[in-house]
mmCIF file of C-alpha atoms in Angstrom:
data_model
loop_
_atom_site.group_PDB
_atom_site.id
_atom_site.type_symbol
_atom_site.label_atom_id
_atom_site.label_comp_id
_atom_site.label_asym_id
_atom_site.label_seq_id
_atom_site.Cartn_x
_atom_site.Cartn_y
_atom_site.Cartn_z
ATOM 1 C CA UNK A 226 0.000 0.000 0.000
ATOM 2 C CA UNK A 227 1.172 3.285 -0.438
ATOM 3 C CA UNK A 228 0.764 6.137 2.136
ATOM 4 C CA UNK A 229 -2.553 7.931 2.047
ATOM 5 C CA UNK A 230 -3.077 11.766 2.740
ATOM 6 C CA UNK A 231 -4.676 10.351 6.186
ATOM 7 C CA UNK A 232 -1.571 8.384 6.881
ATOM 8 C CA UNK A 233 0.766 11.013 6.229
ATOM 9 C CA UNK A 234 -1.570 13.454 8.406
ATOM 10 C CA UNK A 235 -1.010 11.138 11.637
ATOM 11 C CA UNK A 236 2.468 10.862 10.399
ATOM 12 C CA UNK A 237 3.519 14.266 9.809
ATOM 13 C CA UNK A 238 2.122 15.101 13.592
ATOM 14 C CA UNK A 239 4.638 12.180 14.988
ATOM 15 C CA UNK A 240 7.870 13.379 13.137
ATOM 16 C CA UNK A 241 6.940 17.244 13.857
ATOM 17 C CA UNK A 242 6.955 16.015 17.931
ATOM 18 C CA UNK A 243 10.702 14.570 17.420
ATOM 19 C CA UNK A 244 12.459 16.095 14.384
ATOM 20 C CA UNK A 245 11.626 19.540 14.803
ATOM 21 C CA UNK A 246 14.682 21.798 16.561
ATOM 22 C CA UNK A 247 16.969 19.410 15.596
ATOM 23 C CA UNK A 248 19.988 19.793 13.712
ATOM 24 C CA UNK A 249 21.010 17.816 10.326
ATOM 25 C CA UNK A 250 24.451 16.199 11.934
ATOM 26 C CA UNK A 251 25.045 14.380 8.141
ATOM 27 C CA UNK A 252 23.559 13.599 5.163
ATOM 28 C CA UNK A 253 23.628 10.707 3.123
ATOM 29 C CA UNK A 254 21.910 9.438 -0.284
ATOM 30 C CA UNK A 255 22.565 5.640 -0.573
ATOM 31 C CA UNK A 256 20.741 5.787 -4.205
ATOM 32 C CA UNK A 257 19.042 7.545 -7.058
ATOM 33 C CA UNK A 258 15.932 7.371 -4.815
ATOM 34 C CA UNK A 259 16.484 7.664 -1.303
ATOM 35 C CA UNK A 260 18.283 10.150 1.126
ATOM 36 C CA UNK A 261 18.921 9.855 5.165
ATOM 37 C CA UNK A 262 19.439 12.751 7.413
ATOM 38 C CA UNK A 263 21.211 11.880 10.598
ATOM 39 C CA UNK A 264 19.423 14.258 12.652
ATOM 40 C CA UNK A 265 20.658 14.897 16.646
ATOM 41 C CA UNK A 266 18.858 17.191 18.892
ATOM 42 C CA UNK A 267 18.798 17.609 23.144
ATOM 43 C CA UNK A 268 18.862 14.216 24.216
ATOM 44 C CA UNK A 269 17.518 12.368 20.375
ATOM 45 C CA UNK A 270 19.160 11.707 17.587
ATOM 46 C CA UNK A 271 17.325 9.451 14.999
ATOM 47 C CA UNK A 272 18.385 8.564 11.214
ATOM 48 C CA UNK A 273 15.011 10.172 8.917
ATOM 49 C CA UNK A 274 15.137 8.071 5.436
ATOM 50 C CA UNK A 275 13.107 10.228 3.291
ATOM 51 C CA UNK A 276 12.509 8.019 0.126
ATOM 52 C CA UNK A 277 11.246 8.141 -3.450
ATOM 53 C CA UNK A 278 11.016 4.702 -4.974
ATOM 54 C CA UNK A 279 7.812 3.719 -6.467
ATOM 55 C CA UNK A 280 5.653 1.759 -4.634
ATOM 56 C CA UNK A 281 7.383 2.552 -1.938
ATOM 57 C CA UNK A 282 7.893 6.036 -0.867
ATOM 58 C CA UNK A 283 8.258 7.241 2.737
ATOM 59 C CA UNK A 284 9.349 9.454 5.570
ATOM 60 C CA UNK A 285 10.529 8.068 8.786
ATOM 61 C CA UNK A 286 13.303 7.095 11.138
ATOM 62 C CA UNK A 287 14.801 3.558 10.607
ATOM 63 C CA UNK A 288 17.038 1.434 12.353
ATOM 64 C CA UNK A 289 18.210 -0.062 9.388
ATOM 65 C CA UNK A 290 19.467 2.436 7.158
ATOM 66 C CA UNK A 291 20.355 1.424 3.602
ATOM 67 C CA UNK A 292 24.264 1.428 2.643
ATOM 68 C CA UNK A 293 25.677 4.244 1.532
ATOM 69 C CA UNK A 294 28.088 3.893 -1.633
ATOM 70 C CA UNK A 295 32.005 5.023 -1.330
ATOM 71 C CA UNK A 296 31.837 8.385 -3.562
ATOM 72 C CA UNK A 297 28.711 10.806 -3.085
ATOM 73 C CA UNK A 298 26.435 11.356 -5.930
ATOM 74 C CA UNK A 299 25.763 15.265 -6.592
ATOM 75 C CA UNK A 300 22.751 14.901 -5.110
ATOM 76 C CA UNK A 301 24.170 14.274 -1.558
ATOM 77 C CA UNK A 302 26.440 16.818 -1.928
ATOM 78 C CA UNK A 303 24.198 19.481 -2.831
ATOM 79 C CA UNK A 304 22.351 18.470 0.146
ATOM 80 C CA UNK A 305 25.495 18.650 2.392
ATOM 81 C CA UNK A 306 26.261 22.072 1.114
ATOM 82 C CA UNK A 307 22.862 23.811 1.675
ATOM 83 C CA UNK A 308 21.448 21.750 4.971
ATOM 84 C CA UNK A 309 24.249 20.421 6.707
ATOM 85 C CA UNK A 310 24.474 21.447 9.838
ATOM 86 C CA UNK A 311 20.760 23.438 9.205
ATOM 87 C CA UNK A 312 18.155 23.019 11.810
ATOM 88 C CA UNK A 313 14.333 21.742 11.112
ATOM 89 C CA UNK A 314 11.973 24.362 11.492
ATOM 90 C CA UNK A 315 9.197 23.217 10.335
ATOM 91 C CA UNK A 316 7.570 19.533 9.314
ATOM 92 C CA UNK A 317 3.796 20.067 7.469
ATOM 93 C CA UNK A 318 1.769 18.153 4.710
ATOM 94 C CA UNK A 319 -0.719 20.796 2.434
ATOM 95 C CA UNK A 320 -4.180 20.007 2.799
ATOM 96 C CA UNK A 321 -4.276 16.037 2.847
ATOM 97 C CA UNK A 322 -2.571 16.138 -0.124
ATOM 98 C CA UNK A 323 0.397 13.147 0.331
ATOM 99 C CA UNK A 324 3.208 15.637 -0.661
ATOM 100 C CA UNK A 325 5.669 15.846 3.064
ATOM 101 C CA UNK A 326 7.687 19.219 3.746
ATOM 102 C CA UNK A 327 10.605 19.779 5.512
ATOM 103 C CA UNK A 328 11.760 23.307 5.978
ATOM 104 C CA UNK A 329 15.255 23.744 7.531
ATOM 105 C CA UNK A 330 17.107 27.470 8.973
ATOM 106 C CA UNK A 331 20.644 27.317 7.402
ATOM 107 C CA UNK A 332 23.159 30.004 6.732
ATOM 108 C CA UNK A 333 24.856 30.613 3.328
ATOM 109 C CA UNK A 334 28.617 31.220 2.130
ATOM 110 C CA UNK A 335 28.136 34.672 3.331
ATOM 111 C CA UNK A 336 26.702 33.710 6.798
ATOM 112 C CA UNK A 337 23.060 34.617 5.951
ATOM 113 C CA UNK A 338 20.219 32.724 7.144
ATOM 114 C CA UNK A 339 18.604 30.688 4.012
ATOM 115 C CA UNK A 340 15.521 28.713 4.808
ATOM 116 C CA UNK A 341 15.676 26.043 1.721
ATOM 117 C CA UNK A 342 12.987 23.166 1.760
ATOM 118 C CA UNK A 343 12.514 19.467 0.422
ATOM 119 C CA UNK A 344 9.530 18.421 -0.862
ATOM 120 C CA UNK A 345 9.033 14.683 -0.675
ATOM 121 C CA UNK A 346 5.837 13.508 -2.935
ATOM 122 C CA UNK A 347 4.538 10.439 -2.309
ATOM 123 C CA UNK A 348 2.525 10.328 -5.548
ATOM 124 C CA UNK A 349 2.205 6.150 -6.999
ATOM 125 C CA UNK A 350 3.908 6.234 -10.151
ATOM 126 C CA UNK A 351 5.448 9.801 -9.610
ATOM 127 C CA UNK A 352 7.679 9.719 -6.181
ATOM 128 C CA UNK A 353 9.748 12.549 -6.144
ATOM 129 C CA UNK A 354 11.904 14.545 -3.981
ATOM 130 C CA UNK A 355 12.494 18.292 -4.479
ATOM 131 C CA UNK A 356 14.855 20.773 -3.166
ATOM 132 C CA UNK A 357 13.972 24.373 -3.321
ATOM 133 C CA UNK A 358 15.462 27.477 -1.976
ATOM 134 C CA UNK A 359 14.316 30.459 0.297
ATOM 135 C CA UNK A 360 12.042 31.769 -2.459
ATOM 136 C CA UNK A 361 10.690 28.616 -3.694
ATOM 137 C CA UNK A 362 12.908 27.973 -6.791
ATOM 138 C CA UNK A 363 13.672 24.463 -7.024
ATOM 139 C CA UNK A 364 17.564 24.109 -6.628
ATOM 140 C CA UNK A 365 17.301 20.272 -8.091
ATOM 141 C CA UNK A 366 14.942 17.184 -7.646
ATOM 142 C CA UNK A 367 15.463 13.387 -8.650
ATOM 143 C CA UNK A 368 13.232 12.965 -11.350
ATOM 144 C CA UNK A 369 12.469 16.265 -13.654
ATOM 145 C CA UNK A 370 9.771 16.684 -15.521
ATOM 146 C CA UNK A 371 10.117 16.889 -20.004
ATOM 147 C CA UNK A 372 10.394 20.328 -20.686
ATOM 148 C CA UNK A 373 8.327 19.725 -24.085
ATOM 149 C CA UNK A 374 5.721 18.494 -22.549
ATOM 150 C CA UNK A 375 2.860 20.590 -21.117
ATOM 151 C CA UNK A 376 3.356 19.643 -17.539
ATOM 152 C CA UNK A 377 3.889 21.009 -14.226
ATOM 153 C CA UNK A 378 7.897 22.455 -14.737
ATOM 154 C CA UNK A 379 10.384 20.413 -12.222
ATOM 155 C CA UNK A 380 13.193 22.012 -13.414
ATOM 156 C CA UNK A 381 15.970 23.568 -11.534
ATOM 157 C CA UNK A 382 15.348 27.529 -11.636
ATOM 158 C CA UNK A 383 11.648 26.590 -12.040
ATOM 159 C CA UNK A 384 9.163 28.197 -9.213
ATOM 160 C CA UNK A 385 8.182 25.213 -7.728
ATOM 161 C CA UNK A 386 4.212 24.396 -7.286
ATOM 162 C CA UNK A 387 1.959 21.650 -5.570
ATOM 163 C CA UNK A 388 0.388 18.687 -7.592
ATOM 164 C CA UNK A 389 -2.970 19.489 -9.230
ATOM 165 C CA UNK A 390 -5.313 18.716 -6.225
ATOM 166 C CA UNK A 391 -8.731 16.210 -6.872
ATOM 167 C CA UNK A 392 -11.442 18.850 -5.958
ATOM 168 C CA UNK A 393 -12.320 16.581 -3.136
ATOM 169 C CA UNK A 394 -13.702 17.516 0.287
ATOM 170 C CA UNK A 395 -11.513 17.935 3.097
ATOM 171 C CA UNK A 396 -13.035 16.571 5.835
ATOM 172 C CA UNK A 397 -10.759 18.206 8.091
ATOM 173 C CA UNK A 398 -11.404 21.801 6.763
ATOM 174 C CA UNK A 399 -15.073 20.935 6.745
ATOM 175 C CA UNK A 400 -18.218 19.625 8.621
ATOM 176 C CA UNK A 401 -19.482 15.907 9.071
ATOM 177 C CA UNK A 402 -22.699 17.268 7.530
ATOM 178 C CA UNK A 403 -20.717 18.523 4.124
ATOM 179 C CA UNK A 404 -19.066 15.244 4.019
ATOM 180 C CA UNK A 405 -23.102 13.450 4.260
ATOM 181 C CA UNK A 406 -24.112 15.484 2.036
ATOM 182 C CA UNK A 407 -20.934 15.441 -0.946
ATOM 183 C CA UNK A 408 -21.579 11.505 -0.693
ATOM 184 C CA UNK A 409 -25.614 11.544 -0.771
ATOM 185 C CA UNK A 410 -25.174 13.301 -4.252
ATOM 186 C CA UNK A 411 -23.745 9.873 -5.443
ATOM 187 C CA UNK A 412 -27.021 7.785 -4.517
ATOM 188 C CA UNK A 413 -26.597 5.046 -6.974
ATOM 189 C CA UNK A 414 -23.060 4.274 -6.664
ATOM 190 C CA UNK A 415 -21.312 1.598 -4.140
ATOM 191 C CA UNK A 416 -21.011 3.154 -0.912
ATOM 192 C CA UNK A 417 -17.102 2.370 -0.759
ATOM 193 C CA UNK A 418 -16.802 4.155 -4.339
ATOM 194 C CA UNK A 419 -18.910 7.335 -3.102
ATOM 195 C CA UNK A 420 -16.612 7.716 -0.066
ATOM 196 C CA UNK A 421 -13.576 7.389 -2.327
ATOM 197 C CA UNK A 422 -14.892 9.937 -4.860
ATOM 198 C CA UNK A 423 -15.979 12.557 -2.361
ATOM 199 C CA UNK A 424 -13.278 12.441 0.417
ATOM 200 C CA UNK A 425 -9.804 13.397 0.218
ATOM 201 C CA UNK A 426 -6.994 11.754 1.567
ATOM 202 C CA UNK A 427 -8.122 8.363 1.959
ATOM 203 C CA UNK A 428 -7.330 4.781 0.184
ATOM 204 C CA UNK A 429 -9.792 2.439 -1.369
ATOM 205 C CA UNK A 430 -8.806 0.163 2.403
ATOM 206 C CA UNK A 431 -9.868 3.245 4.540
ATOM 207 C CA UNK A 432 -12.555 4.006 2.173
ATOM 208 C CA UNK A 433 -13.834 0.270 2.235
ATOM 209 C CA UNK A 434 -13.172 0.316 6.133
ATOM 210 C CA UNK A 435 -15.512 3.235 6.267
ATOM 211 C CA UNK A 436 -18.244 1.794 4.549
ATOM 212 C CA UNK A 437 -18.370 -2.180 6.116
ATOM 213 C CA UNK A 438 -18.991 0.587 9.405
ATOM 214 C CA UNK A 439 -22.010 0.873 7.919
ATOM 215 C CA UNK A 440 -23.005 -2.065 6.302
ATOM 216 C CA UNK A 441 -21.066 -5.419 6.213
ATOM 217 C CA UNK A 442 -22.350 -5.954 2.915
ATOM 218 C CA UNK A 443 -19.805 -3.889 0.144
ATOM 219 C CA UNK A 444 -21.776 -3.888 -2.855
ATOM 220 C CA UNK A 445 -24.615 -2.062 -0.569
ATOM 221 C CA UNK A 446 -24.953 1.703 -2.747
ATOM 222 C CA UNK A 447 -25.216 5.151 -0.662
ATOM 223 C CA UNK A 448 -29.342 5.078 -0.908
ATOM 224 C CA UNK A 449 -29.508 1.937 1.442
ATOM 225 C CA UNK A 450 -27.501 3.111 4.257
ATOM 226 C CA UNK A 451 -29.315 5.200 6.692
ATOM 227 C CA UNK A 452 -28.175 8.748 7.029
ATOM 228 C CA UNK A 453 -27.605 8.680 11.137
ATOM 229 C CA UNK A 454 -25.636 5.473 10.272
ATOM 230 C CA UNK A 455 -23.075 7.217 7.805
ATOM 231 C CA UNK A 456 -22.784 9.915 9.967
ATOM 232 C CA UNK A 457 -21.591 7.965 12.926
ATOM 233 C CA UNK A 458 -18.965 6.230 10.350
ATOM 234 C CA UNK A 459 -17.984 10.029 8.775
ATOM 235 C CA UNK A 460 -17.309 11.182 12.645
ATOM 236 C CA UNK A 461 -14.976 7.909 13.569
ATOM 237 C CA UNK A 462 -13.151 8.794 10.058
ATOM 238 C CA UNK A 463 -12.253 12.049 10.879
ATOM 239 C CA UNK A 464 -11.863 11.024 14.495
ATOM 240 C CA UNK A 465 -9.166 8.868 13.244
ATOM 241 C CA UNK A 466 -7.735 11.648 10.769
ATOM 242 C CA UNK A 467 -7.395 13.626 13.301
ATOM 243 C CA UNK A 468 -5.644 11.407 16.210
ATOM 244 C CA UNK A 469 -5.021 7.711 14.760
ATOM 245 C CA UNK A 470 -3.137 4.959 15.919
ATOM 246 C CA UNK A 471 -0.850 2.761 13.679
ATOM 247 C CA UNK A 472 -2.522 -0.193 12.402
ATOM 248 C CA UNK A 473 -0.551 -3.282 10.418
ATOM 249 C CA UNK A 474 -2.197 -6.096 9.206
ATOM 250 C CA UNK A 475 -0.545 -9.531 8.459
ATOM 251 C CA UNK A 476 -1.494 -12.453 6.139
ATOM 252 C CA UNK A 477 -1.808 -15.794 8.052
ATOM 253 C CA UNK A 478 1.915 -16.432 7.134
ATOM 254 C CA UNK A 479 3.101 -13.549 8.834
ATOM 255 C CA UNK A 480 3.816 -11.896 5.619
ATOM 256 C CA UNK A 481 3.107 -7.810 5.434
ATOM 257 C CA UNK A 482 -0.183 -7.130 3.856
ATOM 258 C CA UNK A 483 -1.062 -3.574 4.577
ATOM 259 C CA UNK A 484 -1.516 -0.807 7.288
ATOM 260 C CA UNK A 485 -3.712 2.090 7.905
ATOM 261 C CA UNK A 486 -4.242 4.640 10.280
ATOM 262 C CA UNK A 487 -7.586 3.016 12.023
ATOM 263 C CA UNK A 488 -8.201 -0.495 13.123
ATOM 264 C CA UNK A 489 -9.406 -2.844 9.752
ATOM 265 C CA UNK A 490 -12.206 -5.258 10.631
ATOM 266 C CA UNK A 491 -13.438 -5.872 6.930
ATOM 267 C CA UNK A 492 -11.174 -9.246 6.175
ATOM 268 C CA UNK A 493 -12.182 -10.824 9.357
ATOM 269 C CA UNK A 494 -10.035 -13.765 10.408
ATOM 270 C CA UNK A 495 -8.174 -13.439 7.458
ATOM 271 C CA UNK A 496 -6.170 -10.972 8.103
ATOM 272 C CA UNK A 497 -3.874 -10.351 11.947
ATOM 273 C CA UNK A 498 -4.455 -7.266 13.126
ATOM 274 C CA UNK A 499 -1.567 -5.263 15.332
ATOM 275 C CA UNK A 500 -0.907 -2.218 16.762
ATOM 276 C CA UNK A 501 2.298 -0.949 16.320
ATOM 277 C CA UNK A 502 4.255 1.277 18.449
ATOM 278 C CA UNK A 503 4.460 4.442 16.118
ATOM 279 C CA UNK A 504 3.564 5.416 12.869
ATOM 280 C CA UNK A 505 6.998 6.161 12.085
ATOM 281 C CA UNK A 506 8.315 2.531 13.073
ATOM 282 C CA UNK A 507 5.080 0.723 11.290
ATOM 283 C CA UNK A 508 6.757 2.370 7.860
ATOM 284 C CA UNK A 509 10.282 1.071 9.322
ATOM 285 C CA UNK A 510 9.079 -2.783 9.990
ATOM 286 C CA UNK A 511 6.727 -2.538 7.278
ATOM 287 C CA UNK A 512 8.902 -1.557 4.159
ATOM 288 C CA UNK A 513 11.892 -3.356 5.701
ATOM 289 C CA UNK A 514 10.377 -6.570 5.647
ATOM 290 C CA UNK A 515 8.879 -5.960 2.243
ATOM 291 C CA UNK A 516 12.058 -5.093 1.222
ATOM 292 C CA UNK A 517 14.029 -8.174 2.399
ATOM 293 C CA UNK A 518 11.598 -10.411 1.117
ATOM 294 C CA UNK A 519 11.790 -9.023 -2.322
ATOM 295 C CA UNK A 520 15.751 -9.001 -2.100
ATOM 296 C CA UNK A 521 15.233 -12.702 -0.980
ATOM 297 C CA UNK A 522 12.801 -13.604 -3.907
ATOM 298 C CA UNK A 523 15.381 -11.995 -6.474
ATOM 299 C CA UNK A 524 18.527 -13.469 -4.917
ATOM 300 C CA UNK A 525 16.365 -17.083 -5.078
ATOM 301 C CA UNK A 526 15.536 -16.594 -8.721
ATOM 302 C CA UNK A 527 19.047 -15.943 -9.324
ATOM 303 C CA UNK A 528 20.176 -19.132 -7.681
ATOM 304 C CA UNK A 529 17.446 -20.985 -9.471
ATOM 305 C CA UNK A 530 18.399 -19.288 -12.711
ATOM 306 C CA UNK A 531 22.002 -20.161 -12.215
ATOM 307 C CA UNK A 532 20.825 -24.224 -11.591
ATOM 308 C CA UNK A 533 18.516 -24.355 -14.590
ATOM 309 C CA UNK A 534 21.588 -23.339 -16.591
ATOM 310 C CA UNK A 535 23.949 -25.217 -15.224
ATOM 311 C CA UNK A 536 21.649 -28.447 -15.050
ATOM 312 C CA UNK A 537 20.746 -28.135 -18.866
ATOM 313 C CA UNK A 538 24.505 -27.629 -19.371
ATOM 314 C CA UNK A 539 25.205 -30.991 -17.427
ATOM 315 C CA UNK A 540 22.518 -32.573 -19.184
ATOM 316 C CA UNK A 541 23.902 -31.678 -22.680
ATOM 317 C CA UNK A 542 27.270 -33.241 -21.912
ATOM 318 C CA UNK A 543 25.549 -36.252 -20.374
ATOM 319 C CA UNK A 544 24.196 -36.992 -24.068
ATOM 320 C CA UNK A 545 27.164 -36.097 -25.388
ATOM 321 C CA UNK A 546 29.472 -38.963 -23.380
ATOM 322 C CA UNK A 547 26.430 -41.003 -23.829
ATOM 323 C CA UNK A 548 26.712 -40.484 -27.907
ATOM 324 C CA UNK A 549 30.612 -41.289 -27.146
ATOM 325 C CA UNK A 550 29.787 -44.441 -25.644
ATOM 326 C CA UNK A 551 27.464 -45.679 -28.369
ATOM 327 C CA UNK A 552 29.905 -45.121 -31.124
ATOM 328 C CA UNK A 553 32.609 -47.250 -28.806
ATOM 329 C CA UNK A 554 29.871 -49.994 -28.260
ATOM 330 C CA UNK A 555 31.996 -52.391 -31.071
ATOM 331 C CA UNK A 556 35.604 -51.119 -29.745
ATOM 332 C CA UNK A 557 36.741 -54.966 -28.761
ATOM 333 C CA UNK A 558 35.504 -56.174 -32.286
ATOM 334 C CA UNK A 559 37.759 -53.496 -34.003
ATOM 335 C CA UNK A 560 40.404 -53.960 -31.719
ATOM 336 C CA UNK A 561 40.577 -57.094 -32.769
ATOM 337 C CA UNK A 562 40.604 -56.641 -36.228
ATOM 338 C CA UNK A 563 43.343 -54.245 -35.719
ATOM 339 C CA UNK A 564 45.753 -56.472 -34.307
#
């Protein structure tokens, strides 16, 4: 799953508690994709892996940091010129959109306070991370956009701007009775699919959640649920916008399967459901373990890869002795002849 606006909203209250006031001690970017501030503050210090890969994109602190390679790429080293040794002033998401900012106080050549930002986007299919300066310029980012195209302009020297937004309500901003309302316009449509379309920041899970509140049946449309029934379920989802817990559910194996910012009852015994102890170190154990079995299931295709080939080569040589042997199958009666 990736991280919804609602995630990131319980998130980005977590890492503002911790990170802000500290100081970026180093900086490191292990790949194209991924960057870790060491940050150290009065009595914390915490390694923040801010990352960009698809299907995978994050913010938090991790115990198991990825390695770093032996010379810098430019990217790291821009970083280490502009925010090392800066201090985080400020940690904020826009709206519920799932774009994380971190605003830092540094000082320039010169000695002048500069207050550059980075922009992590946790967009599926378009993960990014931008750097911009005091005025909003972006200074670089790690994927930029075709300058041809008609698109929003990632380019360095480019004013940077926010993803186009969905014109969805923001329960936050607004009342439980907007929210009722914004969904009762979609009468004939599933009741999961009206939540989706109408809310912002939420997944299909914590839209699908939302609705099996209501009704334990999800094919049931908006006009069958009672209105004081979704309103109850709109007040627990903004309850749990507002102060959620971290949520991670498990298939039977133990593998992964997803989290969430509210408890998820709507797979029943099929899924384990556990709390976890922040949202910050769900993300850690989460991706980590996703990550290792991947890196397992590669590194065992390899091996298997390497067997098939070398089995098929044994095989082929087998034939070939065995060919040998049948051409040698009259050797004694020519040996013969020959003396």
């Amino acid at each position: 799953m990736a991280i919804d606006g609602g995630y990131l909203h319980n998130l980005v209250r977590e890492l503002s508690d911790k990170a802000v006031g500290t100081r970026v001690d180093k900086v490191f970017v292990p790949s194209s994709e991924e960057t870790v501030l060491l940050l150290r503050g009065v009595g914390f210090s915490g390694r923040l892996i801010i990352s960009a890969r698809n299907g995978a994109s994050r913010v938090n602190f991790t115990e198991n940091a990825p390695e770093n390679p032996k010379s810098a790429p430019m990217f790291c080293m821009l970083l280490r010129k502009y925010i090392g040794g800066s201090k985080i002033t400020e940690i904020s998401q826009p709206n519920l959109e799932r774009v994380f900012k971190i605003g830092f106080e540094a000082r320039n050549e010169l000695g002048d306070l500069i207050y550059p930002s980075l922009y992590v986007e946790m967009i599926t299919g378009n993960s990014n991370i931008i750097f911009t300066d005091t005025d909003g310029k972006i200074i670089d980012c790690i994927r930029k956009s075709d300058i041809e195209k008609n698109t929003r302009m990632l380019q360095p020297g480019a004013k940077y701007t926010l993803p186009a937004g969905q014109n969805k309500l923001n329960i936050l901003e607004s009342t439980v009775t907007d929210a009722l309302n914004a969904i009762s316009k979609l009468s004939d449509r599933r009741l999961c699919d009206a939540i989706l379309t109408a809310i912002d920041g939420i997944s299909p899970l914590v839209a699908r959640e939302t609705a099996f509140m209501c009704s334990s049946n999800m094919d049931a449309v908006v006009s069958e649920i009672g209105e004081k029934q979704l309103k109850w379920a709109l007040e627990r989802l903004k309850q749990y916008l507002t102060s959620g817990e971290p949520y991670i559910l498990y298939k039977q194996d133990g593998t992964p399967f997803d989290f969430s910012y509210m408890p998820i009852r709507q797979y029943g015994n099929g899924m384990k459901l556990q709390k976890a102890k922040s949202f910050s170190a769900l993300l850690d154990n989460f991706y980590t373990k996703r990550d290792n079995s991947e890196r397992m299931r590669h590194q065992s295709q390899d091996i298997l890869k390497l067997l098939t080939t070398l089995s098929n080569r044994t095989a082929r040589k087998i034939n070939a002795r065995k060919a040998d042997l049948k051409k040698c199958e009259d050797k004694d009666k020519f040996r013969i002849y020959g003396e």
